[in-house]
Short mmCIF file of C-alpha atoms in Angstrom, two decimals:
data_model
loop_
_atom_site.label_atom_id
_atom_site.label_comp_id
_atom_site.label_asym_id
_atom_site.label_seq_id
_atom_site.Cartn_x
_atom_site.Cartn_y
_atom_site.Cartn_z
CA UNK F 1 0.00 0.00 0.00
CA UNK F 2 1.72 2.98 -1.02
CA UNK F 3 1.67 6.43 1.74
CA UNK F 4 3.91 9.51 1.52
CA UNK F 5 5.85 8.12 4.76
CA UNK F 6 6.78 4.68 2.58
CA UNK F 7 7.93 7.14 -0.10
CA UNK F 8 10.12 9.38 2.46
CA UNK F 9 11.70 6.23 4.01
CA UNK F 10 13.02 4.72 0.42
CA UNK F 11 13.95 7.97 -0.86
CA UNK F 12 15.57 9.93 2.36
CA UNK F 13 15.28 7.96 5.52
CA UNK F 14 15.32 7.99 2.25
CA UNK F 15 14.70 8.31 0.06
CA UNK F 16 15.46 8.89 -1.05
CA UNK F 17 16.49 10.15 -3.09
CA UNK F 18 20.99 8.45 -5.10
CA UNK F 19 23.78 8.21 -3.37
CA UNK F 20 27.47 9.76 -3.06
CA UNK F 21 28.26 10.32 -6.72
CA UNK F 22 32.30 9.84 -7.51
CA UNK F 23 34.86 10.32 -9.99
CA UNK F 24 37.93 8.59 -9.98
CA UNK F 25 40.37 8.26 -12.09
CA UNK F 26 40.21 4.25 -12.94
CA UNK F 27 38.27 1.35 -12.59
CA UNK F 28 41.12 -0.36 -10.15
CA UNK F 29 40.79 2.95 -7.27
CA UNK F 30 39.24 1.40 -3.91
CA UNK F 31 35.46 2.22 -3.12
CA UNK F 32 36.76 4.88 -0.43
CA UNK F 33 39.60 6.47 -2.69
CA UNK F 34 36.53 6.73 -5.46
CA UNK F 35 33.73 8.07 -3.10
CA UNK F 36 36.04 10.85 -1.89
CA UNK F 37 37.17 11.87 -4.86
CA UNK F 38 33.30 12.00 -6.33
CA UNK F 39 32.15 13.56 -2.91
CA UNK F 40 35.23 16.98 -3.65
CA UNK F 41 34.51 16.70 -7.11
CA UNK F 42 30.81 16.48 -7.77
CA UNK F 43 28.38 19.41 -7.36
CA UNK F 44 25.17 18.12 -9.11
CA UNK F 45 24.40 15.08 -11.01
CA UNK F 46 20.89 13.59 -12.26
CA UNK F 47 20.10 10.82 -14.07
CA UNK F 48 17.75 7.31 -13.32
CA UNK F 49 17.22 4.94 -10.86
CA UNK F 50 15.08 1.54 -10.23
CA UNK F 51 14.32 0.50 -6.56
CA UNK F 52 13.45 -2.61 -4.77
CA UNK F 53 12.61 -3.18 -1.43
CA UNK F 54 13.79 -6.98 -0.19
CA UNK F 55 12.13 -7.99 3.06
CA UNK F 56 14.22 -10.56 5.07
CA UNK F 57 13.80 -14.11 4.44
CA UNK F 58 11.21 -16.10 5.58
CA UNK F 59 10.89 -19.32 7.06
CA UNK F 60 11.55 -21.31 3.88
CA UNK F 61 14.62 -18.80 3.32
CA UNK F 62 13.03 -16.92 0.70
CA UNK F 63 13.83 -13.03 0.52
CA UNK F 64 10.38 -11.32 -0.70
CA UNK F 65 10.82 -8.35 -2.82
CA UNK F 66 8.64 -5.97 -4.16
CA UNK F 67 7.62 -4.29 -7.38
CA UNK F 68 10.05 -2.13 -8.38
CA UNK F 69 9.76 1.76 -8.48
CA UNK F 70 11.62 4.00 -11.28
CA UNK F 71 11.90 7.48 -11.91
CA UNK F 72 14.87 10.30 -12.26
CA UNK F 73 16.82 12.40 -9.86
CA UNK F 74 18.70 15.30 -9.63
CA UNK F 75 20.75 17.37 -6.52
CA UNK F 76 23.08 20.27 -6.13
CA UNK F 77 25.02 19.85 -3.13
CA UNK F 78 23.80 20.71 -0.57
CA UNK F 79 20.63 19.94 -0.25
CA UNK F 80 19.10 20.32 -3.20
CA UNK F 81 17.48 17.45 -4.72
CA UNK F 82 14.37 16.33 -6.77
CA UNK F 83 13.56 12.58 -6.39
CA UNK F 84 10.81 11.90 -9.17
CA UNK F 85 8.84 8.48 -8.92
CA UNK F 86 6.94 7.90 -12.18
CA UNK F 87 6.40 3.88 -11.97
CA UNK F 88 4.13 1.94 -10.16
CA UNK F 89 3.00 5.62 -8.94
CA UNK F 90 3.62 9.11 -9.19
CA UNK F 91 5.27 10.56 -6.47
CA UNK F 92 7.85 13.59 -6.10
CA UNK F 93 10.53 14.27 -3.27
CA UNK F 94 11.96 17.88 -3.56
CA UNK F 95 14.50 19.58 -1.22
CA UNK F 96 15.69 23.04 -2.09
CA UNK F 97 17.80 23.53 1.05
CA UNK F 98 15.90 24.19 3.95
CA UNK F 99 12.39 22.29 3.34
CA UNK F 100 12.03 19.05 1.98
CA UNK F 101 8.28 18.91 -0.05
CA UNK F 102 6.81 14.80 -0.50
CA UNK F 103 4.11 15.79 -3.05
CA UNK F 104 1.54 12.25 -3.50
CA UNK F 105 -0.34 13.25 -6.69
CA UNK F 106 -2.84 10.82 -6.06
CA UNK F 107 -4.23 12.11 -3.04
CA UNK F 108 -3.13 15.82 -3.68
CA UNK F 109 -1.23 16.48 -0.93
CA UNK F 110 1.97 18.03 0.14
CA UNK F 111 3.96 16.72 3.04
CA UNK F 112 6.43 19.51 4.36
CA UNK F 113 9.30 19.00 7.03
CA UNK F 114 12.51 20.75 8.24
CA UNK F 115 15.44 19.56 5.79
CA UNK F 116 18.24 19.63 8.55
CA UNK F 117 15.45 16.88 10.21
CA UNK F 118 15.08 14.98 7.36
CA UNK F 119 18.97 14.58 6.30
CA UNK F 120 20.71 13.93 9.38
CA UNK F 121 22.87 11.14 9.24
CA UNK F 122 20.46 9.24 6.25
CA UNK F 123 21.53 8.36 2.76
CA UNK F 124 20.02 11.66 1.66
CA UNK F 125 23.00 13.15 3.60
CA UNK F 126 25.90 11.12 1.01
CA UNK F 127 23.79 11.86 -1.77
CA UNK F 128 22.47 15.75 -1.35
CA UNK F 129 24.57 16.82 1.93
CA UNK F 130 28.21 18.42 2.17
CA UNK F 131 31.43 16.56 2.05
CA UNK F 132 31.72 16.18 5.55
CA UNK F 133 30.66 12.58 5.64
CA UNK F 134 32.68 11.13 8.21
CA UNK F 135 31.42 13.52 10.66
CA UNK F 136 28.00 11.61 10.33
CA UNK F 137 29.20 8.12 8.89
CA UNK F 138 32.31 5.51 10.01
CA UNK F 139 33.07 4.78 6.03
CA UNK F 140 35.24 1.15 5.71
CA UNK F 141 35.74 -1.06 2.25
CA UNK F 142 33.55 -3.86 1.54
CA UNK F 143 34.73 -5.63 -1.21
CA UNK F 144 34.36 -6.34 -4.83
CA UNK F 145 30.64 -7.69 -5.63
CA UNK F 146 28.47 -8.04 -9.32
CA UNK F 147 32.03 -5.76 -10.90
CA UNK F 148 31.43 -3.41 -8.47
CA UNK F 149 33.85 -2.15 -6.02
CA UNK F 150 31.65 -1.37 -2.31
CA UNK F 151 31.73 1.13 -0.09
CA UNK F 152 30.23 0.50 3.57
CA UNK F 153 28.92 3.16 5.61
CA UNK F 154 27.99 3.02 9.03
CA UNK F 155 25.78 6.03 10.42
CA UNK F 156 27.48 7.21 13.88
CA UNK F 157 24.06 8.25 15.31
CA UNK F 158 22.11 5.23 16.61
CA UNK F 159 18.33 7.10 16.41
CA UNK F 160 18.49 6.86 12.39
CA UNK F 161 16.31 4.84 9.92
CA UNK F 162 19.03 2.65 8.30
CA UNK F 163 21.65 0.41 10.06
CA UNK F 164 24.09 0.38 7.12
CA UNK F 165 24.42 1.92 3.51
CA UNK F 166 26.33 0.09 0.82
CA UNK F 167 27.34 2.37 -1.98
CA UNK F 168 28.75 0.12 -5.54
CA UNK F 169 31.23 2.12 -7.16
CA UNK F 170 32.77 1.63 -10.74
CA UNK F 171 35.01 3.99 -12.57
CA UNK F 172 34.32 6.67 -9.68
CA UNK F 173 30.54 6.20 -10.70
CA UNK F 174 27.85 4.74 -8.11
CA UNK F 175 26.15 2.17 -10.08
CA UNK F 176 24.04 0.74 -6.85
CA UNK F 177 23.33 1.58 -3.49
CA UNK F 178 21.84 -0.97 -0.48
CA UNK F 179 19.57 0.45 2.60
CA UNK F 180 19.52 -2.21 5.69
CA UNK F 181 17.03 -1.03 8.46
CA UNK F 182 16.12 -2.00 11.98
CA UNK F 183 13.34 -4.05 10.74
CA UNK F 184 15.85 -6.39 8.17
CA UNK F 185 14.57 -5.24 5.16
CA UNK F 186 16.93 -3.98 1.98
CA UNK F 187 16.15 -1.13 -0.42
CA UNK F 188 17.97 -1.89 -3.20
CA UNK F 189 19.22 0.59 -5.71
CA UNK F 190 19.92 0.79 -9.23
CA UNK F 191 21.62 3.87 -10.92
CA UNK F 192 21.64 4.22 -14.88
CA UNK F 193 22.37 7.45 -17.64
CA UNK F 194 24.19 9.03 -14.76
CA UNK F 195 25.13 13.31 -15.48
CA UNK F 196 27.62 14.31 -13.28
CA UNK F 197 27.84 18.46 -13.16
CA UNK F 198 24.77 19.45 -15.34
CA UNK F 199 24.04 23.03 -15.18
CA UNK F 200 20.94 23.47 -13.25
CA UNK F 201 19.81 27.17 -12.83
CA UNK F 202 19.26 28.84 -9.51
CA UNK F 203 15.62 28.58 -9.11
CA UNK F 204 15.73 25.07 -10.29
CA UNK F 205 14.65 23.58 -6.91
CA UNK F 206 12.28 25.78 -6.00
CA UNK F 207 9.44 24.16 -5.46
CA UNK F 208 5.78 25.25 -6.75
CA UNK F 209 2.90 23.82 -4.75
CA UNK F 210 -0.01 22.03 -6.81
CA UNK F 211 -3.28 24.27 -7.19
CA UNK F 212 -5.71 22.70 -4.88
CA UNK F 213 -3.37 20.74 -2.85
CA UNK F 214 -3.50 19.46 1.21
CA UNK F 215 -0.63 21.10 3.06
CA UNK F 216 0.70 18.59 5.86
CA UNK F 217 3.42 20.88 8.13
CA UNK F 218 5.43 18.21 9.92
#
């Protein structure tokens, strides 16, 4: 059953929205000497993405996993994002760096919170937030996996949605990123026709509120 707070939680806490874009200069860098370099070198990026949520295995030892959802995204550091579900269901996730707006188009309404709130120490904060990431996350290596090169990080805070993010890095590009929570479910992302440094204008985040529209101030 889809809500706006299912939406938040995939996109932000998340959410979210994406995560730390890199650049690197070859396939053979590590997953941390990659993410840095993409976190100091990358001011905006959009491009694709197809998500999957994978619930923890039941008693036979089978993993259930939904439908997946697929859209676009696009962020200026910091804080500036627009996470655009178009499949199974419209739905839109817009920072512009101080309010984050989750706009359901089926119901017509228009979830608003604090962005500082809704970053915090979430995936939202590698993919939208500053460079300071290991203020907020313990970042360690984790491998090589499906030609990817992986990137573990652990949030420091212990109040936050996720338990650990997995970022997949190749040629200093984040192909896929993996959300564990509390509850032992996965969100599984998939990144695709990835920008890095478009030119996005000023007022490009802004966001316009629907005609007609329920206002929800959280």
């Amino acid at each position: 059953m889809k809500s706006t707070t299912f939406a938040a939680k995939m996109m932000i806490g998340a959410a979210s929205v994406v995560c730390g874009l890199l650049f690197a200069a070859s396939a053979s860098a590590s997953a941390l000497e990659q993410f840095k370099s993409f976190a100091a070198g990358t001011k905006s990026a959009k491009g694709e993405f197809v998500q999957r949520q994978v619930k923890k295995a039941d008693a036979g030892g089978k993993a259930k996993v939904s439908t997946p959802a697929s859209g676009t995204f696009e962020f200026a550091r910091p804080g500036k994002f627009i996470w655009t579900y178009l499949k199974p269901y419209e739905q839109l996730l817009q920072a512009d760096g101080e309010q984050l707006y989750i706009y359901d188009k089926d119901l017509s309404q228009v979830t608003v919170k604090k962005l500082g709130d809704a970053l915090g120490s979430s995936p939202a904060a590698i993919l939208f937030g500053s460079n300071d990431l290991e203020k907020n996350f313990t970042l360690a290596e984790a491998g090589t996996r499906d030609g990817l090169e992986w990137l573990k990080a652990t949030p420091k805070a212990k109040d936050t949605t996720f338990d650990e993010i997995s970022i997949g890095l190749r040629n200093g590009v984040p192909e896929a990123m993996e959300l564990r929570d509390s509850f032992g479910q996965t969100s599984v992302l998939a990144f695709k026709n990835f920008q890095k440094n478009p030119t996005l204008s000023a007022n490009h985040f802004k966001f316009v509120m629907p005609k007609g529209a329920d206002v929800i101030n959280n």
